[in-house]
Amino acid sequence: MEPVQGSRQRRSGLRRPPQLHHPDQLWWPELGLTKRDAFDYYDAIAPTVLPHLRRRPFTIKQHYNGPRSPFRWIKDKPPDAPAWIPTTAQPAKSRGGALVNYVVVNERATLLWLVDYGCVDLHVWTARVDKPDRPDVVLLDLDPKDTPFARVAHAALVIAETLEALGLESVPMTTGGDGMHVRVPIVRRSGYDDARAFAQVVAGTLVRVGVRDVKLDVKMNGHGQQVVAPYSIRPLPTAAVATPLRWEEVEPGLEPGGFTPSVVLRRVAEHGDLAERLLHGGQSVARVV
């Protein structure tokens, strides 16, 4: 593992005002939302989302012409990125262990440059750069099998009961689409094998109680896997945001598409960061696997 590399920058505010190209480009024609609207959302949400991005390898998903346009995944820092954007060198299994110079999003300037570059949503590791083999969260990824979202919400509540019985706190989150995440913050002592094994134990609980129409996908608990960050706008027709929830909000009538950027900003103003628990770890799953 290599430390974060990059020139020193001010700890607050922008290094320089970022240039926004094509601000009037319609990114969500159905909603009348432009690239400027996405940029302004990320500018406003930056104090809340940056703690969930800092010191984590970031993979760029660059849309060429806004959401639902062709895109490419970029692991290494692009040659045309500003020199002041920091990177971390991490081995990639997809490259036979060769080092990849991932971007690290530690401040607002980097975040806004990436949005201008075509990043609609934000994808980071479940581990930080100083301990890349020690995740600080277990991701329980609920994927519906052609079933209504009410069934996904039901599966999430079953998981909540299971975790509560184990004495574990968790954060539910919409993904913007048909699925949900339940994230369990953990102490950075267990490896990815333990995280994946724990997720598999929880998946078995769903099967035992008869929830078979919602899959709990465990594979994202692995080295180098990129997961969508809280508060990411998703490249979907609704412009829905991956939104942390209170458990009492998880119910059959929950509508994930209703969490638009403006709604999420109001929620943060009212409730603060409902995903903040993910930043503090402190729980062990080793005793369960």
mmCIF file of N, CA and C in Angstrom, residues 99-231:
data_model
loop_
_atom_site.group_PDB
_atom_site.id
_atom_site.type_symbol
_atom_site.label_atom_id
_atom_site.label_comp_id
_atom_site.label_asym_id
_atom_site.label_seq_id
_atom_site.Cartn_x
_atom_site.Cartn_y
_atom_site.Cartn_z
ATOM 1 N N LEU A 99 0.068 -2.116 -9.634
ATOM 2 C CA LEU A 99 -0.425 -0.967 -8.895
ATOM 3 C C LEU A 99 -1.291 -0.072 -9.774
ATOM 4 N N VAL A 100 -2.349 0.411 -9.175
ATOM 5 C CA VAL A 100 -3.241 1.382 -9.806
ATOM 6 C C VAL A 100 -3.179 2.665 -8.987
ATOM 7 N N ASN A 101 -3.065 3.796 -9.654
ATOM 8 C CA ASN A 101 -3.042 5.085 -8.969
ATOM 9 C C ASN A 101 -4.460 5.654 -8.905
ATOM 10 N N TYR A 102 -5.179 5.212 -7.873
ATOM 11 C CA TYR A 102 -6.559 5.649 -7.702
ATOM 12 C C TYR A 102 -6.611 7.102 -7.230
ATOM 13 N N VAL A 103 -7.591 7.830 -7.717
ATOM 14 C CA VAL A 103 -7.897 9.148 -7.174
ATOM 15 C C VAL A 103 -8.412 8.996 -5.751
ATOM 16 N N VAL A 104 -8.116 9.976 -4.914
ATOM 17 C CA VAL A 104 -8.645 10.031 -3.553
ATOM 18 C C VAL A 104 -9.386 11.358 -3.400
ATOM 19 N N VAL A 105 -10.636 11.279 -2.967
ATOM 20 C CA VAL A 105 -11.486 12.473 -2.890
ATOM 21 C C VAL A 105 -11.509 12.964 -1.446
ATOM 22 N N ASN A 106 -10.569 13.844 -1.135
ATOM 23 C CA ASN A 106 -10.439 14.339 0.225
ATOM 24 C C ASN A 106 -11.066 15.707 0.434
ATOM 25 N N GLU A 107 -11.392 16.414 -0.653
ATOM 26 C CA GLU A 107 -11.900 17.768 -0.477
ATOM 27 C C GLU A 107 -12.886 18.131 -1.581
ATOM 28 N N ARG A 108 -13.585 19.220 -1.370
ATOM 29 C CA ARG A 108 -14.636 19.670 -2.275
ATOM 30 C C ARG A 108 -14.106 19.912 -3.686
ATOM 31 N N ALA A 109 -12.919 20.470 -3.819
ATOM 32 C CA ALA A 109 -12.395 20.772 -5.148
ATOM 33 C C ALA A 109 -12.288 19.520 -6.007
ATOM 34 N N THR A 110 -11.797 18.437 -5.438
ATOM 35 C CA THR A 110 -11.686 17.180 -6.180
ATOM 36 C C THR A 110 -13.070 16.652 -6.544
ATOM 37 N N LEU A 111 -13.987 16.687 -5.600
ATOM 38 C CA LEU A 111 -15.347 16.210 -5.855
ATOM 39 C C LEU A 111 -15.978 16.959 -7.027
ATOM 40 N N LEU A 112 -15.875 18.265 -7.033
ATOM 41 C CA LEU A 112 -16.523 19.057 -8.073
ATOM 42 C C LEU A 112 -15.818 18.901 -9.417
ATOM 43 N N TRP A 113 -14.505 18.712 -9.393
ATOM 44 C CA TRP A 113 -13.816 18.449 -10.658
ATOM 45 C C TRP A 113 -14.335 17.145 -11.264
ATOM 46 N N LEU A 114 -14.545 16.136 -10.432
ATOM 47 C CA LEU A 114 -15.027 14.845 -10.924
ATOM 48 C C LEU A 114 -16.438 14.954 -11.491
ATOM 49 N N VAL A 115 -17.289 15.749 -10.856
ATOM 50 C CA VAL A 115 -18.638 15.935 -11.391
ATOM 51 C C VAL A 115 -18.556 16.591 -12.766
ATOM 52 N N ASP A 116 -17.730 17.613 -12.906
ATOM 53 C CA ASP A 116 -17.568 18.244 -14.214
ATOM 54 C C ASP A 116 -17.005 17.254 -15.231
ATOM 55 N N TYR A 117 -16.200 16.326 -14.772
ATOM 56 C CA TYR A 117 -15.574 15.318 -15.654
ATOM 57 C C TYR A 117 -16.581 14.269 -16.124
ATOM 58 N N GLY A 118 -17.745 14.233 -15.507
ATOM 59 C CA GLY A 118 -18.782 13.303 -15.940
ATOM 60 C C GLY A 118 -19.176 12.263 -14.923
ATOM 61 N N CYS A 119 -18.718 12.413 -13.667
ATOM 62 C CA CYS A 119 -19.111 11.474 -12.620
ATOM 63 C C CYS A 119 -20.495 11.852 -12.095
ATOM 64 N N VAL A 120 -21.458 10.994 -12.338
ATOM 65 C CA VAL A 120 -22.808 11.221 -11.819
ATOM 66 C C VAL A 120 -22.911 10.643 -10.416
ATOM 67 N N ASP A 121 -22.442 9.411 -10.239
ATOM 68 C CA ASP A 121 -22.425 8.816 -8.905
ATOM 69 C C ASP A 121 -20.987 8.508 -8.502
ATOM 70 N N LEU A 122 -20.808 8.214 -7.216
ATOM 71 C CA LEU A 122 -19.489 8.140 -6.593
ATOM 72 C C LEU A 122 -19.255 6.734 -6.055
ATOM 73 N N HIS A 123 -18.087 6.157 -6.365
ATOM 74 C CA HIS A 123 -17.816 4.765 -6.014
ATOM 75 C C HIS A 123 -16.463 4.657 -5.301
ATOM 76 N N VAL A 124 -16.484 4.083 -4.110
ATOM 77 C CA VAL A 124 -15.272 3.964 -3.297
ATOM 78 C C VAL A 124 -15.150 2.561 -2.712
ATOM 79 N N TRP A 125 -13.959 2.266 -2.188
ATOM 80 C CA TRP A 125 -13.732 1.004 -1.487
ATOM 81 C C TRP A 125 -14.429 1.022 -0.127
ATOM 82 N N THR A 126 -14.595 -0.165 0.441
ATOM 83 C CA THR A 126 -15.084 -0.273 1.816
ATOM 84 C C THR A 126 -13.929 -0.237 2.817
ATOM 85 N N ALA A 127 -12.727 0.033 2.340
ATOM 86 C CA ALA A 127 -11.549 0.173 3.206
ATOM 87 C C ALA A 127 -10.856 1.490 2.877
ATOM 88 N N ARG A 128 -10.049 1.957 3.811
ATOM 89 C CA ARG A 128 -9.288 3.187 3.599
ATOM 90 C C ARG A 128 -7.843 2.861 3.220
ATOM 91 N N VAL A 129 -7.150 3.872 2.721
ATOM 92 C CA VAL A 129 -5.860 3.627 2.079
ATOM 93 C C VAL A 129 -4.788 3.142 3.052
ATOM 94 N N ASP A 130 -4.917 3.460 4.341
ATOM 95 C CA ASP A 130 -3.876 3.051 5.278
ATOM 96 C C ASP A 130 -3.990 1.579 5.660
ATOM 97 N N LYS A 131 -5.210 1.006 5.528
ATOM 98 C CA LYS A 131 -5.419 -0.424 5.790
ATOM 99 C C LYS A 131 -6.308 -0.987 4.687
ATOM 100 N N PRO A 132 -5.784 -1.105 3.475
ATOM 101 C CA PRO A 132 -6.627 -1.481 2.337
ATOM 102 C C PRO A 132 -7.195 -2.889 2.416
ATOM 103 N N ASP A 133 -6.637 -3.740 3.272
ATOM 104 C CA ASP A 133 -7.151 -5.099 3.429
ATOM 105 C C ASP A 133 -8.046 -5.256 4.647
ATOM 106 N N ARG A 134 -8.404 -4.128 5.266
ATOM 107 C CA ARG A 134 -9.237 -4.158 6.468
ATOM 108 C C ARG A 134 -10.446 -3.243 6.256
ATOM 109 N N PRO A 135 -11.541 -3.784 5.751
ATOM 110 C CA PRO A 135 -12.730 -2.954 5.542
ATOM 111 C C PRO A 135 -13.273 -2.420 6.859
ATOM 112 N N ASP A 136 -13.959 -1.284 6.785
ATOM 113 C CA ASP A 136 -14.598 -0.742 7.983
ATOM 114 C C ASP A 136 -16.117 -0.825 7.898
ATOM 115 N N VAL A 137 -16.607 -1.588 6.932
ATOM 116 C CA VAL A 137 -18.050 -1.793 6.805
ATOM 117 C C VAL A 137 -18.305 -3.126 6.122
ATOM 118 N N VAL A 138 -19.373 -3.797 6.531
ATOM 119 C CA VAL A 138 -19.894 -4.952 5.798
ATOM 120 C C VAL A 138 -21.097 -4.470 5.007
ATOM 121 N N LEU A 139 -21.099 -4.764 3.717
ATOM 122 C CA LEU A 139 -22.192 -4.350 2.852
ATOM 123 C C LEU A 139 -23.152 -5.516 2.643
ATOM 124 N N LEU A 140 -24.401 -5.330 3.047
ATOM 125 C CA LEU A 140 -25.469 -6.300 2.812
ATOM 126 C C LEU A 140 -26.327 -5.734 1.684
ATOM 127 N N ASP A 141 -26.107 -6.247 0.490
ATOM 128 C CA ASP A 141 -26.665 -5.696 -0.743
ATOM 129 C C ASP A 141 -27.895 -6.500 -1.141
ATOM 130 N N LEU A 142 -29.063 -5.902 -0.983
ATOM 131 C CA LEU A 142 -30.326 -6.580 -1.276
ATOM 132 C C LEU A 142 -30.729 -6.322 -2.721
ATOM 133 N N ASP A 143 -30.840 -7.401 -3.474
ATOM 134 C CA ASP A 143 -31.122 -7.328 -4.903
ATOM 135 C C ASP A 143 -32.434 -8.061 -5.192
ATOM 136 N N PRO A 144 -33.484 -7.356 -5.615
ATOM 137 C CA PRO A 144 -34.767 -8.029 -5.852
ATOM 138 C C PRO A 144 -34.731 -8.907 -7.096
ATOM 139 N N LYS A 145 -35.496 -9.969 -7.054
ATOM 140 C CA LYS A 145 -35.635 -10.861 -8.205
ATOM 141 C C LYS A 145 -37.021 -10.655 -8.807
ATOM 142 N N ASP A 146 -37.183 -9.593 -9.581
ATOM 143 C CA ASP A 146 -38.483 -9.289 -10.202
ATOM 144 C C ASP A 146 -39.594 -9.275 -9.164
ATOM 145 N N THR A 147 -39.336 -8.578 -8.072
ATOM 146 C CA THR A 147 -40.306 -8.526 -6.988
ATOM 147 C C THR A 147 -40.521 -7.076 -6.578
ATOM 148 N N PRO A 148 -41.675 -6.709 -6.047
ATOM 149 C CA PRO A 148 -41.924 -5.325 -5.655
ATOM 150 C C PRO A 148 -40.952 -4.841 -4.581
ATOM 151 N N PHE A 149 -40.752 -3.523 -4.531
ATOM 152 C CA PHE A 149 -39.827 -2.967 -3.546
ATOM 153 C C PHE A 149 -40.290 -3.256 -2.118
ATOM 154 N N ALA A 150 -41.587 -3.434 -1.930
ATOM 155 C CA ALA A 150 -42.081 -3.760 -0.589
ATOM 156 C C ALA A 150 -41.422 -5.018 -0.042
ATOM 157 N N ARG A 151 -41.109 -5.968 -0.919
ATOM 158 C CA ARG A 151 -40.441 -7.194 -0.478
ATOM 159 C C ARG A 151 -38.988 -6.912 -0.088
ATOM 160 N N VAL A 152 -38.359 -5.985 -0.778
ATOM 161 C CA VAL A 152 -36.995 -5.581 -0.420
ATOM 162 C C VAL A 152 -36.996 -4.938 0.966
ATOM 163 N N ALA A 153 -37.966 -4.054 1.195
ATOM 164 C CA ALA A 153 -38.076 -3.426 2.512
ATOM 165 C C ALA A 153 -38.308 -4.480 3.597
ATOM 166 N N HIS A 154 -39.137 -5.477 3.294
ATOM 167 C CA HIS A 154 -39.375 -6.558 4.258
ATOM 168 C C HIS A 154 -38.077 -7.310 4.556
ATOM 169 N N ALA A 155 -37.319 -7.616 3.519
ATOM 170 C CA ALA A 155 -36.046 -8.321 3.728
ATOM 171 C C ALA A 155 -35.101 -7.484 4.579
ATOM 172 N N ALA A 156 -35.073 -6.178 4.350
ATOM 173 C CA ALA A 156 -34.214 -5.298 5.146
ATOM 174 C C ALA A 156 -34.616 -5.332 6.612
ATOM 175 N N LEU A 157 -35.896 -5.376 6.880
ATOM 176 C CA LEU A 157 -36.362 -5.414 8.272
ATOM 177 C C LEU A 157 -36.021 -6.739 8.942
ATOM 178 N N VAL A 158 -36.056 -7.836 8.175
ATOM 179 C CA VAL A 158 -35.606 -9.124 8.713
ATOM 180 C C VAL A 158 -34.130 -9.035 9.090
ATOM 181 N N ILE A 159 -33.347 -8.416 8.225
ATOM 182 C CA ILE A 159 -31.922 -8.244 8.515
ATOM 183 C C ILE A 159 -31.732 -7.381 9.762
ATOM 184 N N ALA A 160 -32.518 -6.329 9.882
ATOM 185 C CA ALA A 160 -32.408 -5.456 11.053
ATOM 186 C C ALA A 160 -32.642 -6.234 12.340
ATOM 187 N N GLU A 161 -33.639 -7.103 12.341
ATOM 188 C CA GLU A 161 -33.917 -7.923 13.524
ATOM 189 C C GLU A 161 -32.757 -8.866 13.818
ATOM 190 N N THR A 162 -32.194 -9.445 12.757
ATOM 191 C CA THR A 162 -31.057 -10.356 12.932
ATOM 192 C C THR A 162 -29.867 -9.627 13.540
ATOM 193 N N LEU A 163 -29.559 -8.454 12.996
ATOM 194 C CA LEU A 163 -28.418 -7.683 13.488
ATOM 195 C C LEU A 163 -28.648 -7.202 14.915
ATOM 196 N N GLU A 164 -29.876 -6.799 15.213
ATOM 197 C CA GLU A 164 -30.184 -6.353 16.566
ATOM 198 C C GLU A 164 -30.001 -7.497 17.561
ATOM 199 N N ALA A 165 -30.397 -8.708 17.158
ATOM 200 C CA ALA A 165 -30.224 -9.861 18.034
ATOM 201 C C ALA A 165 -28.744 -10.148 18.296
ATOM 202 N N LEU A 166 -27.907 -9.777 17.346
ATOM 203 C CA LEU A 166 -26.457 -9.957 17.499
ATOM 204 C C LEU A 166 -25.793 -8.770 18.187
ATOM 205 N N GLY A 167 -26.587 -7.765 18.536
ATOM 206 C CA GLY A 167 -26.042 -6.591 19.197
ATOM 207 C C GLY A 167 -25.292 -5.665 18.263
ATOM 208 N N LEU A 168 -25.652 -5.665 16.973
ATOM 209 C CA LEU A 168 -24.946 -4.874 15.978
ATOM 210 C C LEU A 168 -25.815 -3.743 15.445
ATOM 211 N N GLU A 169 -25.252 -2.551 15.380
ATOM 212 C CA GLU A 169 -25.933 -1.410 14.780
ATOM 213 C C GLU A 169 -25.720 -1.423 13.271
ATOM 214 N N SER A 170 -26.665 -0.844 12.549
ATOM 215 C CA SER A 170 -26.583 -0.842 11.093
ATOM 216 C C SER A 170 -27.268 0.397 10.536
ATOM 217 N N VAL A 171 -26.993 0.668 9.265
ATOM 218 C CA VAL A 171 -27.580 1.814 8.578
ATOM 219 C C VAL A 171 -28.255 1.324 7.306
ATOM 220 N N PRO A 172 -29.574 1.502 7.162
ATOM 221 C CA PRO A 172 -30.234 1.157 5.905
ATOM 222 C C PRO A 172 -30.076 2.297 4.903
ATOM 223 N N MET A 173 -30.048 1.948 3.633
ATOM 224 C CA MET A 173 -29.841 2.966 2.608
ATOM 225 C C MET A 173 -30.504 2.540 1.311
ATOM 226 N N THR A 174 -31.254 3.431 0.705
ATOM 227 C CA THR A 174 -31.717 3.160 -0.645
ATOM 228 C C THR A 174 -30.521 3.250 -1.587
ATOM 229 N N THR A 175 -30.633 2.600 -2.735
ATOM 230 C CA THR A 175 -29.556 2.688 -3.724
ATOM 231 C C THR A 175 -29.932 3.586 -4.888
ATOM 232 N N GLY A 176 -31.162 4.084 -4.884
ATOM 233 C CA GLY A 176 -31.656 4.867 -5.991
ATOM 234 C C GLY A 176 -32.456 4.036 -6.973
ATOM 235 N N GLY A 177 -32.204 2.725 -6.980
ATOM 236 C CA GLY A 177 -32.907 1.818 -7.871
ATOM 237 C C GLY A 177 -33.854 0.922 -7.112
ATOM 238 N N ASP A 178 -33.898 -0.350 -7.519
ATOM 239 C CA ASP A 178 -34.851 -1.296 -6.934
ATOM 240 C C ASP A 178 -34.342 -1.977 -5.672
ATOM 241 N N GLY A 179 -33.054 -1.844 -5.381
ATOM 242 C CA GLY A 179 -32.486 -2.555 -4.246
ATOM 243 C C GLY A 179 -32.304 -1.675 -3.034
ATOM 244 N N MET A 180 -31.702 -2.266 -2.008
ATOM 245 C CA MET A 180 -31.352 -1.538 -0.790
ATOM 246 C C MET A 180 -30.017 -2.052 -0.276
ATOM 247 N N HIS A 181 -29.344 -1.212 0.485
ATOM 248 C CA HIS A 181 -28.164 -1.620 1.224
ATOM 249 C C HIS A 181 -28.469 -1.553 2.711
ATOM 250 N N VAL A 182 -27.932 -2.514 3.442
ATOM 251 C CA VAL A 182 -27.816 -2.405 4.884
ATOM 252 C C VAL A 182 -26.328 -2.483 5.176
ATOM 253 N N ARG A 183 -25.806 -1.468 5.825
ATOM 254 C CA ARG A 183 -24.364 -1.387 6.063
ATOM 255 C C ARG A 183 -24.076 -1.498 7.553
ATOM 256 N N VAL A 184 -23.111 -2.338 7.867
ATOM 257 C CA VAL A 184 -22.744 -2.606 9.258
ATOM 258 C C VAL A 184 -21.333 -2.084 9.480
ATOM 259 N N PRO A 185 -21.154 -1.029 10.264
ATOM 260 C CA PRO A 185 -19.803 -0.525 10.531
ATOM 261 C C PRO A 185 -19.043 -1.485 11.427
ATOM 262 N N ILE A 186 -17.784 -1.747 11.082
ATOM 263 C CA ILE A 186 -16.985 -2.703 11.849
ATOM 264 C C ILE A 186 -15.619 -2.120 12.166
ATOM 265 N N VAL A 187 -15.001 -2.666 13.188
ATOM 266 C CA VAL A 187 -13.635 -2.296 13.534
ATOM 267 C C VAL A 187 -12.695 -2.830 12.460
ATOM 268 N N ARG A 188 -11.618 -2.131 12.212
ATOM 269 C CA ARG A 188 -10.723 -2.504 11.104
ATOM 270 C C ARG A 188 -9.698 -3.559 11.554
ATOM 271 N N ARG A 189 -10.239 -4.712 11.962
ATOM 272 C CA ARG A 189 -9.390 -5.845 12.313
ATOM 273 C C ARG A 189 -9.676 -7.052 11.426
ATOM 274 N N SER A 190 -10.913 -7.158 10.971
ATOM 275 C CA SER A 190 -11.292 -8.298 10.131
ATOM 276 C C SER A 190 -10.946 -8.014 8.675
ATOM 277 N N GLY A 191 -10.677 -9.095 7.930
ATOM 278 C CA GLY A 191 -10.400 -8.960 6.512
ATOM 279 C C GLY A 191 -11.661 -9.125 5.691
ATOM 280 N N TYR A 192 -11.489 -9.103 4.377
ATOM 281 C CA TYR A 192 -12.639 -9.235 3.477
ATOM 282 C C TYR A 192 -13.287 -10.616 3.582
ATOM 283 N N ASP A 193 -12.487 -11.639 3.860
ATOM 284 C CA ASP A 193 -13.069 -12.979 3.994
ATOM 285 C C ASP A 193 -14.068 -13.024 5.137
ATOM 286 N N ASP A 194 -13.712 -12.400 6.261
ATOM 287 C CA ASP A 194 -14.633 -12.357 7.392
ATOM 288 C C ASP A 194 -15.876 -11.539 7.062
ATOM 289 N N ALA A 195 -15.676 -10.415 6.381
ATOM 290 C CA ALA A 195 -16.819 -9.572 6.017
ATOM 291 C C ALA A 195 -17.779 -10.328 5.101
ATOM 292 N N ARG A 196 -17.214 -11.035 4.144
ATOM 293 C CA ARG A 196 -18.045 -11.789 3.194
ATOM 294 C C ARG A 196 -18.728 -12.971 3.894
ATOM 295 N N ALA A 197 -18.003 -13.639 4.795
ATOM 296 C CA ALA A 197 -18.586 -14.765 5.524
ATOM 297 C C ALA A 197 -19.732 -14.297 6.411
ATOM 298 N N PHE A 198 -19.568 -13.128 7.037
ATOM 299 C CA PHE A 198 -20.652 -12.593 7.856
ATOM 300 C C PHE A 198 -21.868 -12.275 6.996
ATOM 301 N N ALA A 199 -21.640 -11.665 5.845
ATOM 302 C CA ALA A 199 -22.757 -11.373 4.941
ATOM 303 C C ALA A 199 -23.458 -12.655 4.519
ATOM 304 N N GLN A 200 -22.683 -13.728 4.332
ATOM 305 C CA GLN A 200 -23.280 -15.003 3.949
ATOM 306 C C GLN A 200 -24.134 -15.574 5.074
ATOM 307 N N VAL A 201 -23.703 -15.398 6.320
ATOM 308 C CA VAL A 201 -24.500 -15.844 7.470
ATOM 309 C C VAL A 201 -25.845 -15.128 7.481
ATOM 310 N N VAL A 202 -25.820 -13.809 7.241
ATOM 311 C CA VAL A 202 -27.067 -13.040 7.221
ATOM 312 C C VAL A 202 -27.945 -13.480 6.054
ATOM 313 N N ALA A 203 -27.323 -13.754 4.912
ATOM 314 C CA ALA A 203 -28.086 -14.235 3.755
ATOM 315 C C ALA A 203 -28.804 -15.532 4.086
ATOM 316 N N GLY A 204 -28.146 -16.403 4.844
ATOM 317 C CA GLY A 204 -28.768 -17.653 5.250
ATOM 318 C C GLY A 204 -29.984 -17.432 6.136
ATOM 319 N N THR A 205 -29.940 -16.364 6.932
ATOM 320 C CA THR A 205 -31.084 -16.039 7.778
ATOM 321 C C THR A 205 -32.309 -15.715 6.934
ATOM 322 N N LEU A 206 -32.114 -14.959 5.853
ATOM 323 C CA LEU A 206 -33.250 -14.640 4.976
ATOM 324 C C LEU A 206 -33.885 -15.906 4.418
ATOM 325 N N VAL A 207 -33.060 -16.849 4.011
ATOM 326 C CA VAL A 207 -33.578 -18.095 3.438
ATOM 327 C C VAL A 207 -34.343 -18.878 4.494
ATOM 328 N N ARG A 208 -33.807 -18.912 5.706
ATOM 329 C CA ARG A 208 -34.450 -19.711 6.765
ATOM 330 C C ARG A 208 -35.829 -19.184 7.134
ATOM 331 N N VAL A 209 -36.037 -17.874 7.006
ATOM 332 C CA VAL A 209 -37.357 -17.327 7.372
ATOM 333 C C VAL A 209 -38.258 -17.211 6.148
ATOM 334 N N GLY A 210 -37.821 -17.737 5.015
ATOM 335 C CA GLY A 210 -38.691 -17.808 3.855
ATOM 336 C C GLY A 210 -38.617 -16.665 2.885
ATOM 337 N N VAL A 211 -37.643 -15.782 3.042
ATOM 338 C CA VAL A 211 -37.470 -14.681 2.089
ATOM 339 C C VAL A 211 -36.560 -15.180 0.969
ATOM 340 N N ARG A 212 -37.174 -15.622 -0.111
ATOM 341 C CA ARG A 212 -36.406 -16.193 -1.220
ATOM 342 C C ARG A 212 -36.526 -15.378 -2.506
ATOM 343 N N ASP A 213 -37.332 -14.320 -2.481
ATOM 344 C CA ASP A 213 -37.500 -13.514 -3.684
ATOM 345 C C ASP A 213 -36.615 -12.272 -3.682
ATOM 346 N N VAL A 214 -35.763 -12.148 -2.668
ATOM 347 C CA VAL A 214 -34.784 -11.070 -2.597
ATOM 348 C C VAL A 214 -33.428 -11.698 -2.306
ATOM 349 N N LYS A 215 -32.463 -11.421 -3.159
ATOM 350 C CA LYS A 215 -31.118 -11.979 -2.999
ATOM 351 C C LYS A 215 -30.244 -11.037 -2.200
ATOM 352 N N LEU A 216 -29.489 -11.593 -1.265
ATOM 353 C CA LEU A 216 -28.474 -10.818 -0.574
ATOM 354 C C LEU A 216 -27.142 -11.135 -1.237
ATOM 355 N N ASP A 217 -26.624 -10.175 -2.000
ATOM 356 C CA ASP A 217 -25.397 -10.347 -2.766
ATOM 357 C C ASP A 217 -24.206 -10.037 -1.865
ATOM 358 N N VAL A 218 -23.314 -10.995 -1.693
ATOM 359 C CA VAL A 218 -22.189 -10.820 -0.764
ATOM 360 C C VAL A 218 -20.889 -10.444 -1.468
ATOM 361 N N LYS A 219 -20.856 -10.503 -2.793
ATOM 362 C CA LYS A 219 -19.577 -10.404 -3.497
ATOM 363 C C LYS A 219 -18.928 -9.023 -3.414
ATOM 364 N N MET A 220 -19.724 -7.982 -3.103
ATOM 365 C CA MET A 220 -19.132 -6.647 -3.023
ATOM 366 C C MET A 220 -18.243 -6.477 -1.801
ATOM 367 N N ASN A 221 -18.244 -7.451 -0.901
ATOM 368 C CA ASN A 221 -17.342 -7.430 0.250
ATOM 369 C C ASN A 221 -16.025 -8.082 -0.153
ATOM 370 N N GLY A 222 -15.258 -7.363 -0.945
ATOM 371 C CA GLY A 222 -14.004 -7.907 -1.442
ATOM 372 C C GLY A 222 -13.001 -6.808 -1.746
ATOM 373 N N HIS A 223 -11.734 -7.183 -1.761
ATOM 374 C CA HIS A 223 -10.667 -6.220 -2.038
ATOM 375 C C HIS A 223 -10.859 -5.610 -3.423
ATOM 376 N N GLY A 224 -10.832 -4.279 -3.469
ATOM 377 C CA GLY A 224 -10.936 -3.587 -4.741
ATOM 378 C C GLY A 224 -12.344 -3.384 -5.247
ATOM 379 N N GLN A 225 -13.337 -3.931 -4.554
ATOM 380 C CA GLN A 225 -14.717 -3.720 -4.983
ATOM 381 C C GLN A 225 -15.144 -2.281 -4.695
ATOM 382 N N GLN A 226 -15.801 -1.677 -5.666
ATOM 383 C CA GLN A 226 -16.251 -0.303 -5.536
ATOM 384 C C GLN A 226 -17.740 -0.280 -5.223
ATOM 385 N N VAL A 227 -18.120 0.388 -4.155
ATOM 386 C CA VAL A 227 -19.533 0.479 -3.782
ATOM 387 C C VAL A 227 -19.969 1.932 -3.847
ATOM 388 N N VAL A 228 -21.232 2.125 -4.156
ATOM 389 C CA VAL A 228 -21.739 3.492 -4.287
ATOM 390 C C VAL A 228 -21.744 4.161 -2.914
ATOM 391 N N ALA A 229 -21.281 5.397 -2.889
ATOM 392 C CA ALA A 229 -21.213 6.136 -1.633
ATOM 393 C C ALA A 229 -22.574 6.702 -1.261
ATOM 394 N N PRO A 230 -22.846 6.856 0.038
ATOM 395 C CA PRO A 230 -24.064 7.550 0.439
ATOM 396 C C PRO A 230 -24.122 8.931 -0.209
ATOM 397 N N TYR A 231 -25.320 9.353 -0.534
ATOM 398 C CA TYR A 231 -25.608 10.677 -1.091
ATOM 399 C C TYR A 231 -25.211 10.820 -2.558
#
